[in-house]
Amino acid sequence: MPEGQVTPHPYYPRNLFLPGYRPNRVPLTELLGLFFGLVAIALISTWILAGRFNKRGADRVVICWFVVCGFIHSVLEGYFAANHETIIGGGSYLAEMWKEYGRGDSRYLTSDSFTVCMETITAVLDGPLCFAAAIAHLTGSRHRYPLQLIVSLCQLYGDTLYMCIEWKEDFVHGEYGHPLTFWFYFVFLNLFWIFVPLILIIQAYVALSASPSGDLHKTKKKK
């Protein structure tokens, strides 16, 4: 335990100095249950709403994805952006969720410059854009694919940087190989924001390339 730190902590590197650290009091099962329960409520509610707008198949899934992303970016990541300096001693559910996730990546508990900047941009920009993209898809707006492309590029770029920086630093901010904190928290959960945005970028590009304006441009060139 670093000199001057009163309470031992479970974070990496093991000599990390975390003044003011307060251990979590909410059980792990309760924290995970609350998080995934709220995600499930957002997902199911959006699925039902999209059905009432006669959305089917892939469109319905895309709308659900953007609403869930908007919820996570705005609420969870927004909380981090606003409270990153005090999370380590916090006792709220959101603070304890971040302290639990910090077992897989302690950068969230030290006000790491890149992490704070990335999460602030994600909360301020990506969150509202996700909701805008969901509404655009729900209403059939002509802006749906441009919004989908923009927000998916933001997500892919941010998450790729986030994971690659940790890789270049030899995964020192968590217990490498741990089934829960490394493989589930850090790898599995973050890969959603790699693969899904990549698919949506391709879908948006194909849709925009086949748009009437694109066809008109081709017709004019032939003439």
PDB file of C-alpha atoms in Angstrom:
ATOM      1  CA  MET A   1       0.000   0.000   0.000  1.00  0.00           C
ATOM      2  CA  PRO A   2       1.423   3.437  -0.941  1.00  0.00           C
ATOM      3  CA  GLU A   3       2.669   5.554   1.961  1.00  0.00           C
ATOM      4  CA  GLY A   4      -0.024   7.900   3.229  1.00  0.00           C
ATOM      5  CA  GLN A   5      -2.944   5.857   1.932  1.00  0.00           C
ATOM      6  CA  VAL A   6      -5.127   4.599   4.760  1.00  0.00           C
ATOM      7  CA  THR A   7      -7.465   2.179   2.982  1.00  0.00           C
ATOM      8  CA  PRO A   8      -6.034  -0.568   0.729  1.00  0.00           C
ATOM      9  CA  HIS A   9      -7.615  -0.804  -2.716  1.00  0.00           C
ATOM     10  CA  PRO A  10      -8.048  -3.527  -5.384  1.00  0.00           C
ATOM     11  CA  TYR A  11      -6.828  -1.455  -8.340  1.00  0.00           C
ATOM     12  CA  TYR A  12      -3.856  -1.679 -10.681  1.00  0.00           C
ATOM     13  CA  PRO A  13      -1.017  -0.888 -10.697  1.00  0.00           C
ATOM     14  CA  ARG A  14      -0.890  -2.082  -7.116  1.00  0.00           C
ATOM     15  CA  ASN A  15       1.170   0.919  -5.983  1.00  0.00           C
ATOM     16  CA  LEU A  16      -1.469   3.330  -7.286  1.00  0.00           C
ATOM     17  CA  PHE A  17      -2.057   6.180  -4.837  1.00  0.00           C
ATOM     18  CA  LEU A  18      -5.767   6.911  -4.411  1.00  0.00           C
ATOM     19  CA  PRO A  19      -6.295   9.442  -1.611  1.00  0.00           C
ATOM     20  CA  GLY A  20      -9.844   9.527  -0.302  1.00  0.00           C
ATOM     21  CA  TYR A  21     -10.648   6.044  -1.585  1.00  0.00           C
ATOM     22  CA  ARG A  22     -13.856   4.609  -0.186  1.00  0.00           C
ATOM     23  CA  PRO A  23     -14.578   0.897  -0.774  1.00  0.00           C
ATOM     24  CA  ASN A  24     -17.855   0.009  -2.467  1.00  0.00           C
ATOM     25  CA  ARG A  25     -20.696  -0.855  -0.132  1.00  0.00           C
ATOM     26  CA  VAL A  26     -23.224  -1.966  -2.730  1.00  0.00           C
ATOM     27  CA  PRO A  27     -22.832  -5.680  -3.617  1.00  0.00           C
ATOM     28  CA  LEU A  28     -21.479  -6.469  -7.073  1.00  0.00           C
ATOM     29  CA  THR A  29     -24.625  -8.374  -8.062  1.00  0.00           C
ATOM     30  CA  GLU A  30     -26.765  -5.363  -7.156  1.00  0.00           C
ATOM     31  CA  LEU A  31     -24.600  -2.950  -9.164  1.00  0.00           C
ATOM     32  CA  LEU A  32     -24.556  -5.162 -12.250  1.00  0.00           C
ATOM     33  CA  GLY A  33     -28.245  -5.960 -11.840  1.00  0.00           C
ATOM     34  CA  LEU A  34     -29.124  -2.260 -11.663  1.00  0.00           C
ATOM     35  CA  PHE A  35     -27.024  -1.349 -14.696  1.00  0.00           C
ATOM     36  CA  PHE A  36     -28.195  -4.152 -16.955  1.00  0.00           C
ATOM     37  CA  GLY A  37     -31.742  -3.792 -15.628  1.00  0.00           C
ATOM     38  CA  LEU A  38     -31.859  -0.131 -16.682  1.00  0.00           C
ATOM     39  CA  VAL A  39     -30.363  -1.025 -20.059  1.00  0.00           C
ATOM     40  CA  ALA A  40     -33.011  -3.731 -20.472  1.00  0.00           C
ATOM     41  CA  ILE A  41     -35.810  -1.276 -19.616  1.00  0.00           C
ATOM     42  CA  ALA A  42     -34.503   1.219 -22.199  1.00  0.00           C
ATOM     43  CA  LEU A  43     -34.133  -1.560 -24.755  1.00  0.00           C
ATOM     44  CA  ILE A  44     -37.585  -3.085 -24.246  1.00  0.00           C
ATOM     45  CA  SER A  45     -39.348   0.293 -24.105  1.00  0.00           C
ATOM     46  CA  THR A  46     -37.684   1.413 -27.323  1.00  0.00           C
ATOM     47  CA  TRP A  47     -38.428  -1.909 -29.023  1.00  0.00           C
ATOM     48  CA  ILE A  48     -42.131  -1.511 -28.201  1.00  0.00           C
ATOM     49  CA  LEU A  49     -42.178   2.151 -29.274  1.00  0.00           C
ATOM     50  CA  ALA A  50     -40.444   1.362 -32.572  1.00  0.00           C
ATOM     51  CA  GLY A  51     -43.049  -1.323 -33.232  1.00  0.00           C
ATOM     52  CA  ARG A  52     -45.817   1.251 -32.873  1.00  0.00           C
ATOM     53  CA  PHE A  53     -44.098   3.277 -35.591  1.00  0.00           C
ATOM     54  CA  ASN A  54     -44.256   0.174 -37.802  1.00  0.00           C
ATOM     55  CA  LYS A  55     -40.496  -0.329 -37.678  1.00  0.00           C
ATOM     56  CA  ARG A  56     -39.345  -3.866 -38.345  1.00  0.00           C
ATOM     57  CA  GLY A  57     -36.186  -5.944 -38.372  1.00  0.00           C
ATOM     58  CA  ALA A  58     -32.874  -4.128 -38.675  1.00  0.00           C
ATOM     59  CA  ASP A  59     -34.432  -0.647 -38.362  1.00  0.00           C
ATOM     60  CA  ARG A  60     -35.898  -1.568 -35.003  1.00  0.00           C
ATOM     61  CA  VAL A  61     -32.568  -2.932 -33.761  1.00  0.00           C
ATOM     62  CA  VAL A  62     -30.708   0.198 -34.900  1.00  0.00           C
ATOM     63  CA  ILE A  63     -33.168   2.470 -33.075  1.00  0.00           C
ATOM     64  CA  CYS A  64     -32.762   0.416 -29.894  1.00  0.00           C
ATOM     65  CA  TRP A  65     -28.978   0.579 -30.209  1.00  0.00           C
ATOM     66  CA  PHE A  66     -28.937   4.358 -30.483  1.00  0.00           C
ATOM     67  CA  VAL A  67     -31.318   4.854 -27.545  1.00  0.00           C
ATOM     68  CA  VAL A  68     -29.285   2.545 -25.289  1.00  0.00           C
ATOM     69  CA  CYS A  69     -26.076   4.283 -26.397  1.00  0.00           C
ATOM     70  CA  GLY A  70     -27.627   7.678 -25.753  1.00  0.00           C
ATOM     71  CA  PHE A  71     -28.631   6.563 -22.262  1.00  0.00           C
ATOM     72  CA  ILE A  72     -25.154   5.212 -21.436  1.00  0.00           C
ATOM     73  CA  HIS A  73     -23.282   8.154 -22.963  1.00  0.00           C
ATOM     74  CA  SER A  74     -25.461  10.832 -21.374  1.00  0.00           C
ATOM     75  CA  VAL A  75     -26.110   9.345 -17.931  1.00  0.00           C
ATOM     76  CA  LEU A  76     -23.242   7.023 -17.020  1.00  0.00           C
ATOM     77  CA  GLU A  77     -20.445   8.705 -18.952  1.00  0.00           C
ATOM     78  CA  GLY A  78     -21.921  12.132 -18.307  1.00  0.00           C
ATOM     79  CA  TYR A  79     -21.711  11.425 -14.577  1.00  0.00           C
ATOM     80  CA  PHE A  80     -18.062  10.470 -14.941  1.00  0.00           C
ATOM     81  CA  ALA A  81     -17.260  13.602 -16.945  1.00  0.00           C
ATOM     82  CA  ALA A  82     -18.821  15.814 -14.274  1.00  0.00           C
ATOM     83  CA  ASN A  83     -17.559  13.932 -11.199  1.00  0.00           C
ATOM     84  CA  HIS A  84     -14.291  12.236 -12.170  1.00  0.00           C
ATOM     85  CA  GLU A  85     -12.357  14.000  -9.393  1.00  0.00           C
ATOM     86  CA  THR A  86     -14.630  12.721  -6.603  1.00  0.00           C
ATOM     87  CA  ILE A  87     -15.704   9.277  -7.848  1.00  0.00           C
ATOM     88  CA  ILE A  88     -13.013   7.501  -5.829  1.00  0.00           C
ATOM     89  CA  GLY A  89     -14.678   8.572  -2.579  1.00  0.00           C
ATOM     90  CA  GLY A  90     -18.271   8.574  -3.811  1.00  0.00           C
ATOM     91  CA  GLY A  91     -21.049   6.442  -2.423  1.00  0.00           C
ATOM     92  CA  SER A  92     -23.793   6.888  -5.029  1.00  0.00           C
ATOM     93  CA  TYR A  93     -24.802   4.048  -7.329  1.00  0.00           C
ATOM     94  CA  LEU A  94     -23.167   5.723 -10.320  1.00  0.00           C
ATOM     95  CA  ALA A  95     -19.935   6.379  -8.413  1.00  0.00           C
ATOM     96  CA  GLU A  96     -19.808   2.778  -7.250  1.00  0.00           C
ATOM     97  CA  MET A  97     -20.468   1.540 -10.791  1.00  0.00           C
ATOM     98  CA  TRP A  98     -17.415   3.475 -11.945  1.00  0.00           C
ATOM     99  CA  LYS A  99     -15.325   2.204  -9.045  1.00  0.00           C
ATOM    100  CA  GLU A 100     -16.310  -1.335  -9.993  1.00  0.00           C
ATOM    101  CA  TYR A 101     -15.464  -0.739 -13.655  1.00  0.00           C
ATOM    102  CA  GLY A 102     -12.203   0.831 -12.466  1.00  0.00           C
ATOM    103  CA  ARG A 103     -11.054  -2.619 -11.409  1.00  0.00           C
ATOM    104  CA  GLY A 104     -10.658  -3.271 -15.132  1.00  0.00           C
ATOM    105  CA  ASP A 105      -9.285   0.184 -15.947  1.00  0.00           C
ATOM    106  CA  SER A 106      -8.072   2.406 -13.117  1.00  0.00           C
ATOM    107  CA  ARG A 107      -7.683   5.391 -15.461  1.00  0.00           C
ATOM    108  CA  TYR A 108     -11.274   6.186 -14.539  1.00  0.00           C
ATOM    109  CA  LEU A 109     -10.264   6.722 -10.917  1.00  0.00           C
ATOM    110  CA  THR A 110      -7.238   8.973 -11.427  1.00  0.00           C
ATOM    111  CA  SER A 111      -8.702  11.691 -13.687  1.00  0.00           C
ATOM    112  CA  ASP A 112      -6.513  10.441 -16.535  1.00  0.00           C
ATOM    113  CA  SER A 113      -6.366  13.291 -19.070  1.00  0.00           C
ATOM    114  CA  PHE A 114      -7.233  11.269 -22.163  1.00  0.00           C
ATOM    115  CA  THR A 115     -10.049   9.393 -20.433  1.00  0.00           C
ATOM    116  CA  VAL A 116     -11.625  12.562 -19.048  1.00  0.00           C
ATOM    117  CA  CYS A 117     -11.445  14.342 -22.423  1.00  0.00           C
ATOM    118  CA  MET A 118     -12.765  11.318 -24.320  1.00  0.00           C
ATOM    119  CA  GLU A 119     -15.670  10.721 -21.944  1.00  0.00           C
ATOM    120  CA  THR A 120     -16.581  14.410 -21.843  1.00  0.00           C
ATOM    121  CA  ILE A 121     -16.771  14.541 -25.641  1.00  0.00           C
ATOM    122  CA  THR A 122     -18.741  11.291 -25.638  1.00  0.00           C
ATOM    123  CA  ALA A 123     -21.252  12.612 -23.104  1.00  0.00           C
ATOM    124  CA  VAL A 124     -21.649  16.071 -24.642  1.00  0.00           C
ATOM    125  CA  LEU A 125     -21.535  15.115 -28.331  1.00  0.00           C
ATOM    126  CA  ASP A 126     -22.214  11.405 -28.825  1.00  0.00           C
ATOM    127  CA  GLY A 127     -25.080  11.185 -26.324  1.00  0.00           C
ATOM    128  CA  PRO A 128     -27.332  13.801 -27.967  1.00  0.00           C
ATOM    129  CA  LEU A 129     -26.326  12.595 -31.443  1.00  0.00           C
ATOM    130  CA  CYS A 130     -27.437   9.069 -30.536  1.00  0.00           C
ATOM    131  CA  PHE A 131     -30.864  10.299 -29.483  1.00  0.00           C
ATOM    132  CA  ALA A 132     -31.077  12.436 -32.631  1.00  0.00           C
ATOM    133  CA  ALA A 133     -30.177   9.419 -34.783  1.00  0.00           C
ATOM    134  CA  ALA A 134     -32.782   7.283 -33.009  1.00  0.00           C
ATOM    135  CA  ILE A 135     -35.492   9.906 -33.573  1.00  0.00           C
ATOM    136  CA  ALA A 136     -34.437  10.323 -37.206  1.00  0.00           C
ATOM    137  CA  HIS A 137     -34.735   6.578 -37.811  1.00  0.00           C
ATOM    138  CA  LEU A 138     -38.025   6.443 -35.930  1.00  0.00           C
ATOM    139  CA  THR A 139     -39.569   9.189 -38.059  1.00  0.00           C
ATOM    140  CA  GLY A 140     -37.936   8.171 -41.337  1.00  0.00           C
ATOM    141  CA  SER A 141     -36.078  11.482 -41.590  1.00  0.00           C
ATOM    142  CA  ARG A 142     -33.692  12.008 -44.496  1.00  0.00           C
ATOM    143  CA  HIS A 143     -31.061  12.890 -41.881  1.00  0.00           C
ATOM    144  CA  ARG A 144     -31.029   9.398 -40.376  1.00  0.00           C
ATOM    145  CA  TYR A 145     -28.055   8.017 -42.312  1.00  0.00           C
ATOM    146  CA  PRO A 146     -25.855  11.137 -42.056  1.00  0.00           C
ATOM    147  CA  LEU A 147     -26.471  11.142 -38.284  1.00  0.00           C
ATOM    148  CA  GLN A 148     -25.831   7.399 -38.105  1.00  0.00           C
ATOM    149  CA  LEU A 149     -22.558   7.827 -39.979  1.00  0.00           C
ATOM    150  CA  ILE A 150     -21.351  10.745 -37.840  1.00  0.00           C
ATOM    151  CA  VAL A 151     -22.117   9.224 -34.441  1.00  0.00           C
ATOM    152  CA  SER A 152     -20.814   5.780 -35.423  1.00  0.00           C
ATOM    153  CA  LEU A 153     -17.530   7.290 -36.620  1.00  0.00           C
ATOM    154  CA  CYS A 154     -17.231   9.151 -33.301  1.00  0.00           C
ATOM    155  CA  GLN A 155     -17.881   5.970 -31.328  1.00  0.00           C
ATOM    156  CA  LEU A 156     -15.486   3.848 -33.369  1.00  0.00           C
ATOM    157  CA  TYR A 157     -12.695   6.422 -33.250  1.00  0.00           C
ATOM    158  CA  GLY A 158     -13.039   7.086 -29.518  1.00  0.00           C
ATOM    159  CA  ASP A 159     -13.228   3.460 -28.454  1.00  0.00           C
ATOM    160  CA  THR A 160     -10.378   2.404 -30.747  1.00  0.00           C
ATOM    161  CA  LEU A 161      -8.128   5.084 -29.241  1.00  0.00           C
ATOM    162  CA  TYR A 162      -9.230   4.122 -25.733  1.00  0.00           C
ATOM    163  CA  MET A 163      -8.395   0.434 -26.162  1.00  0.00           C
ATOM    164  CA  CYS A 164      -5.223   0.963 -28.205  1.00  0.00           C
ATOM    165  CA  ILE A 165      -3.706   3.353 -25.658  1.00  0.00           C
ATOM    166  CA  GLU A 166      -4.211   0.767 -22.926  1.00  0.00           C
ATOM    167  CA  TRP A 167      -2.693  -1.899 -25.187  1.00  0.00           C
ATOM    168  CA  LYS A 168       0.363   0.315 -25.839  1.00  0.00           C
ATOM    169  CA  GLU A 169       0.717   0.789 -22.080  1.00  0.00           C
ATOM    170  CA  ASP A 170       0.759  -3.008 -21.587  1.00  0.00           C
ATOM    171  CA  PHE A 171      -2.638  -3.169 -19.835  1.00  0.00           C
ATOM    172  CA  VAL A 172      -1.137  -1.848 -16.597  1.00  0.00           C
ATOM    173  CA  HIS A 173      -4.412  -0.348 -15.328  1.00  0.00           C
ATOM    174  CA  GLY A 174      -6.132  -3.650 -14.589  1.00  0.00           C
ATOM    175  CA  GLU A 175      -5.443  -7.278 -13.784  1.00  0.00           C
ATOM    176  CA  TYR A 176      -4.520  -8.639 -17.204  1.00  0.00           C
ATOM    177  CA  GLY A 177      -6.429 -11.816 -18.083  1.00  0.00           C
ATOM    178  CA  HIS A 178      -8.925 -11.616 -15.207  1.00  0.00           C
ATOM    179  CA  PRO A 179     -12.196 -13.182 -16.463  1.00  0.00           C
ATOM    180  CA  LEU A 180     -14.475 -10.457 -15.076  1.00  0.00           C
ATOM    181  CA  THR A 181     -12.491  -7.238 -14.918  1.00  0.00           C
ATOM    182  CA  PHE A 182     -10.341  -7.726 -18.030  1.00  0.00           C
ATOM    183  CA  TRP A 183     -12.237  -9.994 -20.414  1.00  0.00           C
ATOM    184  CA  PHE A 184     -15.773  -8.889 -19.530  1.00  0.00           C
ATOM    185  CA  TYR A 185     -15.466  -5.245 -18.420  1.00  0.00           C
ATOM    186  CA  PHE A 186     -12.581  -4.068 -20.566  1.00  0.00           C
ATOM    187  CA  VAL A 187     -12.665  -6.315 -23.637  1.00  0.00           C
ATOM    188  CA  PHE A 188     -16.201  -7.663 -24.140  1.00  0.00           C
ATOM    189  CA  LEU A 189     -18.189  -4.553 -23.231  1.00  0.00           C
ATOM    190  CA  ASN A 190     -15.955  -2.210 -25.215  1.00  0.00           C
ATOM    191  CA  LEU A 191     -15.968  -4.384 -28.320  1.00  0.00           C
ATOM    192  CA  PHE A 192     -19.655  -3.512 -28.776  1.00  0.00           C
ATOM    193  CA  TRP A 193     -18.512   0.042 -29.625  1.00  0.00           C
ATOM    194  CA  ILE A 194     -16.037  -1.307 -32.159  1.00  0.00           C
ATOM    195  CA  PHE A 195     -18.065  -3.830 -34.138  1.00  0.00           C
ATOM    196  CA  VAL A 196     -21.558  -2.288 -34.053  1.00  0.00           C
ATOM    197  CA  PRO A 197     -20.427   1.187 -35.179  1.00  0.00           C
ATOM    198  CA  LEU A 198     -18.327  -0.441 -37.913  1.00  0.00           C
ATOM    199  CA  ILE A 199     -21.407  -2.260 -39.228  1.00  0.00           C
ATOM    200  CA  LEU A 200     -23.495   0.917 -39.023  1.00  0.00           C
ATOM    201  CA  ILE A 201     -20.838   2.948 -40.843  1.00  0.00           C
ATOM    202  CA  ILE A 202     -20.912   0.467 -43.716  1.00  0.00           C
ATOM    203  CA  GLN A 203     -24.732   0.443 -43.739  1.00  0.00           C
ATOM    204  CA  ALA A 204     -24.906   4.248 -43.763  1.00  0.00           C
ATOM    205  CA  TYR A 205     -22.305   4.502 -46.516  1.00  0.00           C
ATOM    206  CA  VAL A 206     -24.192   2.028 -48.707  1.00  0.00           C
ATOM    207  CA  ALA A 207     -27.511   3.814 -48.086  1.00  0.00           C
ATOM    208  CA  LEU A 208     -26.058   7.255 -48.828  1.00  0.00           C
ATOM    209  CA  SER A 209     -24.285   6.000 -51.949  1.00  0.00           C
ATOM    210  CA  ALA A 210     -27.582   4.636 -53.265  1.00  0.00           C
ATOM    211  CA  SER A 211     -29.565   7.788 -52.422  1.00  0.00           C
ATOM    212  CA  PRO A 212     -31.586   9.595 -55.135  1.00  0.00           C
ATOM    213  CA  SER A 213     -29.078  12.472 -55.166  1.00  0.00           C
ATOM    214  CA  GLY A 214     -26.301  10.006 -55.906  1.00  0.00           C
ATOM    215  CA  ASP A 215     -28.313   8.431 -58.740  1.00  0.00           C
ATOM    216  CA  LEU A 216     -29.107  11.888 -60.158  1.00  0.00           C
ATOM    217  CA  HIS A 217     -25.437  12.789 -60.158  1.00  0.00           C
ATOM    218  CA  LYS A 218     -24.634   9.618 -62.092  1.00  0.00           C
ATOM    219  CA  THR A 219     -27.394  10.375 -64.606  1.00  0.00           C
ATOM    220  CA  LYS A 220     -26.057  13.880 -65.257  1.00  0.00           C
ATOM    221  CA  LYS A 221     -22.570  12.531 -65.825  1.00  0.00           C
ATOM    222  CA  LYS A 222     -23.884  10.064 -68.429  1.00  0.00           C
ATOM    223  CA  LYS A 223     -25.576  12.891 -70.331  1.00  0.00           C
TER     224      LYS A 223
END
